[in-house]
CSV table of C-alpha atoms and ligand atoms in Angstrom, one decimal:
chain,number,residue,atom,x,y,z
A,1,MET,CA,-48.5,8.7,44.1
A,2,SER,CA,-49.6,4.6,44.1
A,3,THR,CA,-47.3,2.1,43.5
A,4,TYR,CA,-48.3,-1.0,41.3
A,5,THR,CA,-46.6,-4.0,41.0
A,6,SER,CA,-47.2,-7.1,39.8
A,7,THR,CA,-44.7,-10.4,39.0
A,8,ALA,CA,-44.7,-13.0,36.2
A,9,LEU,CA,-42.7,-15.9,35.1
A,10,ALA,CA,-42.4,-17.2,30.9
A,11,HIS,CA,-40.3,-19.8,29.2
A,12,PRO,CA,-37.9,-19.8,26.8
A,13,ASN,CA,-39.2,-22.0,23.0
A,14,ILE,CA,-37.3,-23.7,21.2
A,15,ALA,CA,-38.4,-23.3,17.4
A,16,PHE,CA,-39.4,-25.7,15.2
A,17,ILE,CA,-39.9,-23.9,12.0
A,18,LYS,CA,-37.9,-21.4,12.3
A,19,TYR,CA,-38.3,-17.2,12.2
A,20,TRP,CA,-36.2,-15.3,10.8
A,21,GLY,CA,-36.3,-12.0,8.6
A,22,ASN,CA,-38.9,-9.7,8.8
A,23,ARG,CA,-41.1,-8.1,6.7
A,24,ASP,CA,-41.6,-4.3,8.8
A,25,ASN,CA,-38.7,-4.6,11.6
A,26,ALA,CA,-40.3,-2.0,14.2
A,27,LEU,CA,-43.8,-4.4,14.0
A,28,ARG,CA,-41.6,-7.0,14.0
A,29,LEU,CA,-43.3,-9.3,11.7
A,30,PRO,CA,-41.8,-11.6,10.8
A,31,SER,CA,-41.3,-12.9,7.0
A,32,ASN,CA,-42.4,-16.4,7.6
A,33,GLY,CA,-45.0,-17.9,9.6
A,34,SER,CA,-42.9,-20.2,13.1
A,35,ILE,CA,-43.9,-23.1,15.1
A,36,SER,CA,-42.5,-23.9,18.7
A,37,MET,CA,-42.8,-25.7,22.1
A,38,ASN,CA,-41.6,-23.9,25.3
A,39,LEU,CA,-39.3,-25.8,27.7
A,40,ASP,CA,-40.3,-26.7,30.9
A,41,GLY,CA,-38.1,-26.2,33.9
A,42,LEU,CA,-36.4,-23.1,32.4
A,43,PHE,CA,-37.7,-19.5,33.0
A,44,THR,CA,-37.7,-16.3,33.8
A,45,ARG,CA,-38.8,-14.2,36.3
A,46,THR,CA,-40.1,-11.0,36.2
A,47,THR,CA,-41.6,-8.4,38.3
A,48,VAL,CA,-43.0,-4.8,37.4
A,49,THR,CA,-43.2,-1.8,40.0
A,50,PHE,CA,-44.6,1.6,38.7
A,51,ASN,CA,-43.5,4.1,40.5
A,52,SER,CA,-42.8,7.9,41.4
A,53,SER,CA,-39.1,7.5,39.5
A,54,GLN,CA,-37.9,9.5,36.4
A,55,TYR,CA,-36.5,7.0,34.6
A,56,ASP,CA,-37.0,3.3,34.0
A,57,SER,CA,-34.6,0.8,35.0
A,58,LEU,CA,-33.7,-2.5,34.6
A,59,ILE,CA,-32.0,-5.7,36.8
A,60,ILE,CA,-31.5,-9.0,35.4
A,61,ASN,CA,-30.1,-11.6,37.7
A,62,ASP,CA,-29.0,-8.5,40.3
A,63,ARG,CA,-26.7,-6.3,37.8
A,64,ALA,CA,-28.2,-3.5,36.5
A,65,VAL,CA,-28.6,-2.6,33.0
A,66,ILE,CA,-28.3,0.6,31.2
A,67,GLY,CA,-28.0,1.4,27.2
A,68,LYS,CA,-29.6,-0.9,24.6
A,69,GLY,CA,-31.2,-3.8,26.7
A,70,LEU,CA,-32.9,-1.1,28.7
A,71,ASP,CA,-34.5,1.0,26.1
A,72,ARG,CA,-35.6,-2.0,24.4
A,73,VAL,CA,-37.6,-2.7,27.6
A,74,SER,CA,-38.8,1.1,27.8
A,75,SER,CA,-40.3,0.3,24.8
A,76,ILE,CA,-42.4,-2.2,25.7
A,77,LEU,CA,-42.7,-0.3,29.1
A,78,ASP,CA,-44.1,2.9,26.1
A,79,LEU,CA,-46.5,0.5,24.8
A,80,VAL,CA,-48.4,-0.8,27.9
A,81,ARG,CA,-48.1,2.8,29.5
A,82,GLY,CA,-49.8,4.5,25.9
A,83,ILE,CA,-52.5,1.5,26.5
A,84,ALA,CA,-53.5,1.7,30.2
A,85,ASN,CA,-53.2,5.7,30.1
A,86,ILE,CA,-50.3,6.1,32.5
A,87,ASN,CA,-47.1,8.0,32.9
A,88,GLU,CA,-45.1,6.6,35.6
A,89,ARG,CA,-41.5,4.9,35.3
A,90,ALA,CA,-41.1,1.3,36.6
A,91,GLU,CA,-38.5,-0.8,38.0
A,92,VAL,CA,-38.2,-4.4,36.0
A,93,SER,CA,-35.9,-7.0,37.5
A,94,SER,CA,-35.5,-10.2,35.8
A,95,VAL,CA,-34.1,-13.5,37.2
A,96,ASN,CA,-33.4,-16.2,34.5
A,97,ASN,CA,-32.9,-19.7,36.3
A,98,PHE,CA,-30.5,-20.9,33.2
A,99,PRO,CA,-27.7,-20.1,32.3
A,100,ALA,CA,-26.7,-16.7,29.9
A,101,GLY,CA,-24.9,-18.1,26.7
A,102,ALA,CA,-26.2,-21.7,27.0
A,103,GLY,CA,-28.2,-21.5,24.1
A,104,ILE,CA,-31.4,-21.0,25.0
A,105,ALA,CA,-32.6,-17.5,24.0
A,106,SER,CA,-32.9,-15.4,26.4
A,107,SER,CA,-35.2,-12.8,25.1
A,108,ALA,CA,-38.2,-15.2,24.4
A,109,ALA,CA,-39.2,-15.7,27.9
A,110,ALA,CA,-37.7,-12.4,28.8
A,111,PHE,CA,-40.3,-10.5,26.6
A,112,ALA,CA,-43.2,-13.2,27.5
A,113,ALA,CA,-42.4,-12.6,30.9
A,114,LEU,CA,-42.2,-8.6,30.8
A,115,ALA,CA,-45.2,-8.4,28.4
A,116,LEU,CA,-47.3,-10.2,31.3
A,117,ALA,CA,-46.0,-8.8,34.0
A,118,SER,CA,-46.3,-4.6,33.1
A,119,SER,CA,-49.5,-4.3,31.4
A,120,ARG,CA,-50.9,-6.4,34.3
A,121,ALA,CA,-48.8,-3.9,37.0
A,122,ALA,CA,-50.3,-1.2,34.6
A,123,GLY,CA,-53.9,-2.7,35.5
A,124,LEU,CA,-53.8,-4.2,32.3
A,125,ILE,CA,-55.7,-7.1,31.9
A,126,LEU,CA,-54.7,-8.2,28.2
A,127,SER,CA,-55.6,-11.0,26.6
A,128,GLU,CA,-53.5,-13.9,25.1
A,129,GLY,CA,-53.7,-12.8,21.6
A,130,GLN,CA,-53.3,-8.9,23.0
A,131,LEU,CA,-50.1,-10.4,24.9
A,132,SER,CA,-48.6,-12.4,21.9
A,133,ARG,CA,-48.7,-8.8,20.2
A,134,LEU,CA,-46.6,-7.0,23.1
A,135,ALA,CA,-44.6,-9.0,23.8
A,136,ARG,CA,-43.3,-10.1,19.8
A,137,ARG,CA,-42.7,-6.2,19.9
A,138,GLY,CA,-39.6,-7.1,22.3
A,139,SER,CA,-38.6,-9.9,20.4
A,140,GLY,CA,-40.1,-11.8,17.9
A,141,SER,CA,-39.9,-15.5,19.4
A,142,ALA,CA,-41.6,-14.1,22.5
A,143,SER,CA,-45.0,-14.2,20.6
A,144,ARG,CA,-44.5,-17.6,21.2
A,145,SER,CA,-43.8,-18.0,24.8
A,146,ILE,CA,-46.6,-16.8,25.9
A,147,PRO,CA,-49.1,-19.1,24.9
A,148,GLY,CA,-48.7,-22.7,26.8
A,149,GLY,CA,-47.2,-26.4,25.0
A,150,PHE,CA,-46.5,-26.5,21.1
A,151,VAL,CA,-47.0,-23.2,19.9
A,152,GLU,CA,-47.8,-21.9,15.9
A,153,TRP,CA,-47.0,-18.1,15.2
A,154,HIS,CA,-49.3,-16.5,12.8
A,155,MET,CA,-47.9,-14.1,10.0
A,156,GLY,CA,-51.6,-12.9,9.6
A,157,ALA,CA,-52.5,-9.8,7.6
A,158,GLY,CA,-50.8,-6.9,10.0
A,159,ASP,CA,-49.8,-5.6,13.7
A,160,ASP,CA,-53.6,-7.0,14.7
A,161,ASP,CA,-53.6,-10.5,13.9
A,162,CYS,CA,-49.4,-11.3,14.3
A,163,VAL,CA,-49.8,-13.2,16.8
A,164,ALA,CA,-49.5,-16.5,18.2
A,165,ALA,CA,-51.1,-19.1,19.4
A,166,SER,CA,-51.5,-23.4,20.9
A,167,ILE,CA,-51.2,-25.6,18.5
A,168,ALA,CA,-51.4,-28.5,21.4
A,169,SER,CA,-51.6,-28.6,25.0
A,170,VAL,CA,-48.2,-29.6,27.1
A,171,ASP,CA,-49.4,-33.1,27.7
A,172,TYR,CA,-50.6,-34.3,24.4
A,173,TRP,CA,-46.9,-35.4,22.7
A,174,ASN,CA,-44.1,-36.6,25.8
A,175,LEU,CA,-41.0,-34.2,23.9
A,176,THR,CA,-38.0,-33.5,25.4
A,177,ASP,CA,-35.4,-31.4,24.1
A,178,CYS,CA,-31.7,-32.0,25.1
A,179,VAL,CA,-30.1,-29.3,24.7
A,180,ALA,CA,-25.9,-30.4,23.8
A,181,ILE,CA,-23.7,-27.4,24.9
A,182,VAL,CA,-20.9,-26.8,22.6
A,183,ASN,CA,-18.5,-24.2,23.7
A,184,ALA,CA,-18.1,-21.1,21.1
A,185,ALA,CA,-14.9,-19.9,20.3
A,186,HIS,CA,-16.1,-16.1,18.7
A,187,LYS,CA,-18.9,-13.9,19.8
A,188,LYS,CA,-22.3,-14.3,17.5
A,189,THR,CA,-24.4,-11.5,16.1
A,190,GLY,CA,-27.3,-11.3,18.1
A,191,SER,CA,-30.9,-12.0,15.9
A,192,THR,CA,-32.0,-8.7,15.8
A,193,GLU,CA,-28.9,-7.8,13.7
A,194,GLY,CA,-29.5,-11.4,11.3
A,195,HIS,CA,-32.8,-10.9,11.0
A,196,ALA,CA,-32.0,-7.5,9.0
A,197,LEU,CA,-29.3,-9.7,6.8
A,198,ALA,CA,-31.4,-12.2,5.9
A,199,GLY,CA,-33.0,-11.0,2.7
A,200,THR,CA,-29.6,-10.0,1.6
A,201,SER,CA,-29.5,-13.9,0.8
A,202,PRO,CA,-30.5,-15.3,-2.4
A,203,LEU,CA,-31.7,-18.4,-0.8
A,204,GLN,CA,-33.9,-16.7,1.3
A,205,ASN,CA,-37.4,-15.6,-0.5
A,206,ALA,CA,-36.8,-19.2,-1.5
A,207,ARG,CA,-36.9,-20.1,2.3
A,208,VAL,CA,-39.8,-17.9,2.9
A,209,ALA,CA,-42.2,-19.1,0.0
A,210,ASP,CA,-41.8,-23.0,1.2
A,211,ALA,CA,-42.9,-21.9,4.8
A,212,PRO,CA,-46.7,-22.7,4.1
A,213,ARG,CA,-45.4,-26.2,3.3
A,214,ARG,CA,-43.0,-26.8,6.1
A,215,ILE,CA,-45.2,-25.4,8.5
A,216,GLU,CA,-48.1,-28.2,7.2
A,217,ILE,CA,-45.9,-30.7,7.3
A,218,CYS,CA,-44.6,-29.2,11.1
A,219,ARG,CA,-47.6,-29.2,12.4
A,220,LYS,CA,-49.5,-32.3,10.8
A,221,ALA,CA,-46.3,-34.7,12.4
A,222,ILE,CA,-47.0,-32.7,15.8
A,223,LEU,CA,-50.5,-33.7,16.0
A,224,ASN,CA,-50.1,-37.1,14.4
A,225,LYS,CA,-47.4,-38.1,17.1
A,226,ASP,CA,-45.6,-39.0,14.2
A,227,PHE,CA,-41.6,-38.6,14.9
A,228,GLU,CA,-40.0,-39.5,12.3
A,229,ALA,CA,-41.6,-37.0,9.8
A,230,PHE,CA,-41.4,-34.4,12.5
A,231,ALA,CA,-38.0,-34.8,13.2
A,232,ASN,CA,-36.9,-34.9,9.1
A,233,ILE,CA,-39.4,-31.9,9.1
A,234,ILE,CA,-36.5,-29.1,11.6
A,235,GLU,CA,-33.8,-30.4,10.9
A,236,HIS,CA,-34.9,-29.7,7.5
A,237,ASP,CA,-36.3,-26.4,8.1
A,238,SER,CA,-33.0,-25.4,10.6
A,239,ASP,CA,-31.0,-26.4,7.6
A,240,MET,CA,-32.3,-23.8,5.2
A,241,MET,CA,-32.3,-21.1,8.4
A,242,HIS,CA,-28.0,-21.6,8.8
A,243,ALA,CA,-27.8,-21.9,5.0
A,244,VAL,CA,-29.8,-18.3,4.4
A,245,MET,CA,-27.2,-16.9,7.5
A,246,MET,CA,-24.0,-18.4,6.0
A,247,THR,CA,-25.1,-17.3,2.2
A,248,SER,CA,-25.7,-13.9,3.7
A,249,THR,CA,-24.4,-10.5,3.8
A,250,PRO,CA,-21.7,-10.6,6.0
A,251,PRO,CA,-22.1,-13.9,6.2
A,252,LEU,CA,-23.6,-15.6,9.8
A,253,MET,CA,-21.5,-18.9,10.5
A,254,TYR,CA,-22.7,-19.8,13.7
A,255,TRP,CA,-21.9,-24.3,13.4
A,256,GLN,CA,-18.6,-25.3,15.0
A,257,ALA,CA,-17.3,-28.7,14.6
A,258,ALA,CA,-18.9,-30.1,17.2
A,259,THR,CA,-22.0,-28.7,15.8
A,260,VAL,CA,-22.6,-30.8,12.9
A,261,GLY,CA,-20.2,-33.7,14.7
A,262,ILE,CA,-23.8,-33.9,16.7
A,263,PHE,CA,-25.6,-33.5,13.1
A,264,GLN,CA,-23.9,-37.2,12.1
A,265,GLU,CA,-24.6,-38.7,15.2
A,266,VAL,CA,-28.0,-38.1,15.8
A,267,ARG,CA,-28.8,-38.9,11.7
A,268,ALA,CA,-27.0,-42.6,12.6
A,269,TRP,CA,-28.9,-42.5,16.2
A,270,ARG,CA,-32.1,-41.8,13.8
A,271,ALA,CA,-31.5,-44.4,10.7
A,272,ASN,CA,-30.4,-47.0,14.3
A,273,GLY,CA,-34.4,-46.4,15.5
A,274,LEU,CA,-33.5,-44.0,17.8
A,275,PRO,CA,-35.8,-41.4,17.9
A,276,VAL,CA,-34.1,-38.2,17.9
A,277,GLY,CA,-34.0,-35.0,15.8
A,278,TYR,CA,-32.0,-31.5,15.8
A,279,THR,CA,-32.0,-28.5,15.9
A,280,VAL,CA,-30.4,-25.1,16.1
A,281,ASP,CA,-31.1,-20.9,17.0
A,282,ALA,CA,-28.3,-18.5,16.4
A,283,GLY,CA,-25.7,-20.3,17.9
A,284,ALA,CA,-23.5,-23.4,17.8
A,285,ASN,CA,-25.9,-25.0,20.9
A,286,VAL,CA,-27.8,-28.3,19.3
A,287,HIS,CA,-31.0,-28.7,21.0
A,288,VAL,CA,-31.8,-32.8,20.0
A,289,LEU,CA,-35.7,-33.6,20.5
A,290,CYS,CA,-36.5,-37.0,20.9
A,291,LEU,CA,-39.8,-38.8,22.7
A,292,SER,CA,-39.2,-38.3,26.7
A,293,GLU,CA,-38.3,-42.1,27.0
A,294,TYR,CA,-35.7,-41.7,25.2
A,295,SER,CA,-33.8,-38.8,26.8
A,296,LYS,CA,-32.1,-40.1,29.7
A,297,GLU,CA,-29.6,-42.6,26.9
A,298,VAL,CA,-30.0,-39.8,24.5
A,299,GLU,CA,-28.5,-37.3,27.7
A,300,LYS,CA,-25.9,-39.8,28.1
A,301,ARG,CA,-25.0,-40.0,24.7
A,302,LEU,CA,-24.5,-36.5,23.8
A,303,ARG,CA,-22.5,-35.7,27.2
A,304,GLU,CA,-19.4,-38.9,25.9
A,305,LEU,CA,-19.6,-36.7,22.2
A,306,PRO,CA,-16.5,-34.6,21.4
A,307,GLY,CA,-16.8,-30.6,22.0
A,308,VAL,CA,-20.5,-31.1,24.3
A,309,SER,CA,-19.5,-29.3,27.8
A,310,ASP,CA,-23.0,-29.6,28.9
A,311,VAL,CA,-26.4,-31.0,28.2
A,312,LEU,CA,-29.3,-29.3,29.6
A,313,VAL,CA,-32.7,-31.4,29.5
A,314,ALA,CA,-36.5,-29.5,29.2
A,315,GLY,CA,-39.9,-30.9,28.4
A,316,VAL,CA,-42.7,-29.1,27.1
A,317,GLY,CA,-43.4,-25.7,29.2
A,318,GLY,CA,-46.6,-24.1,30.0
A,319,ALA,CA,-48.0,-20.3,28.7
A,320,ALA,CA,-46.9,-17.2,30.6
A,321,GLN,CA,-48.2,-17.0,34.1
A,322,ILE,CA,-49.3,-14.4,36.7
A,323,LEU,CA,-47.6,-15.5,40.4
B,401,LIG,O1,-37.2,-13.7,18.4
B,401,LIG,P1,-35.5,-12.8,18.2
B,401,LIG,O2,-35.5,-11.5,17.5
B,401,LIG,O3,-34.3,-13.6,19.4
B,401,LIG,O4,-35.1,-14.4,17.5
B,401,LIG,C1,-35.3,-16.1,17.1
B,401,LIG,C2,-34.6,-16.5,15.8
B,401,LIG,C3,-34.6,-17.8,16.0
B,401,LIG,O5,-34.2,-18.2,17.8
B,401,LIG,C4,-33.2,-18.4,15.5
B,401,LIG,C5,-35.5,-18.8,15.1
B,401,LIG,C6,-36.9,-19.0,16.3
B,401,LIG,O6,-37.6,-19.0,15.6
B,401,LIG,O7,-36.8,-19.1,17.2
C-alpha cells in the first residue's frame, strides 16, 4: 500500500467581531458572521501521513493524544476520506510554536493546518473556500485561518457558502497584536461547550441581531485604516460577547481582576493619544491591538501592569500554506 504525506502550516487568528454560538452545532454554522486577523510568527505545523495502520493516531508537541482530541481530528479525516474516496488511516503529527494556555486559540491554527495537510496528503487540491469549509468542521474559527491577512467569515445560507475570505491582504494595514498574558487561576470552559450555552443568555438574540451592523463598521474601519473607529468597535463587540457569556446558564466568567485593569489602562492610553484597543476571547488574556509603530511602547506599558506575566507580540499573518 502506498503512503501519502503532506505538511502544512497555519496561523492562529484574533477575532475583531466575535463568533459565539452556532445555529447548527454539528456543522458549526455560526449564529453570526465574524472578522479576524491572522497572527504572524505564531503557527501550527502539521504533517499528515495516510498509511496502512488500523487506526488514526495523533501526536501534539511530541505527546500522543487519544480520546476526544483524537476523535475530533478523525472526524475531519473522515470527511477528507469521503471526498477523496480512500480508506487509509492517518498519522497526524502537530507542533505549535506558541505556549499552550497563552490565550491564543490553538484550535483555529490546528484545524486549518489539518484541513490543508490532510486533503493534500489524500491527493486533493481543494479551493480556499473548500478548505475553509473543511477547517470549520473542526473548529469554527479555523475557517478564518485558511485565507491570509484580514478575514471575514460569512454566515452563508448553509454549509456550502459558510466560508471565510480575505477582506484585506497581509500588508494592507500595519497592525500589531500585543497579547497580555494574565495568569488564570481556574480552568476555563472550552469554546465548544461555550457555543452551546450562548442561546441560554437573553442577551444573545440582541447580540446576533446587531452583528451585521458591527461587521459593517469593523470592515469599513479596516478598509479605511480608521484606528479610532476600529478600536471602538472591537471593544464594543468583545464586551457584548462577554456580556452573553456572563449571563448564560451556567454563567461563564472568563475575566480576572487584571483583565479589567488592562481594559481601563488601554482606554486611558487611547484617550491620551496612543492608538490602542482591546479584545478578549474565551479566556482572561487581553489582546491589545495597536498601530505597529507603537508596539514597542504598548508592550513596555503592558509589562509594567499588575498581573501581566508575559506579552506576546504578533503582526498580521498570511494564509495557511503547504510546506
Ligand atoms: O472556533 P472556536 O469554537 O474555538 O470558537 C472561537 C470563539 C472565540 O475565540 C471566543 C471568538 C472567535 O470568533 O474566535
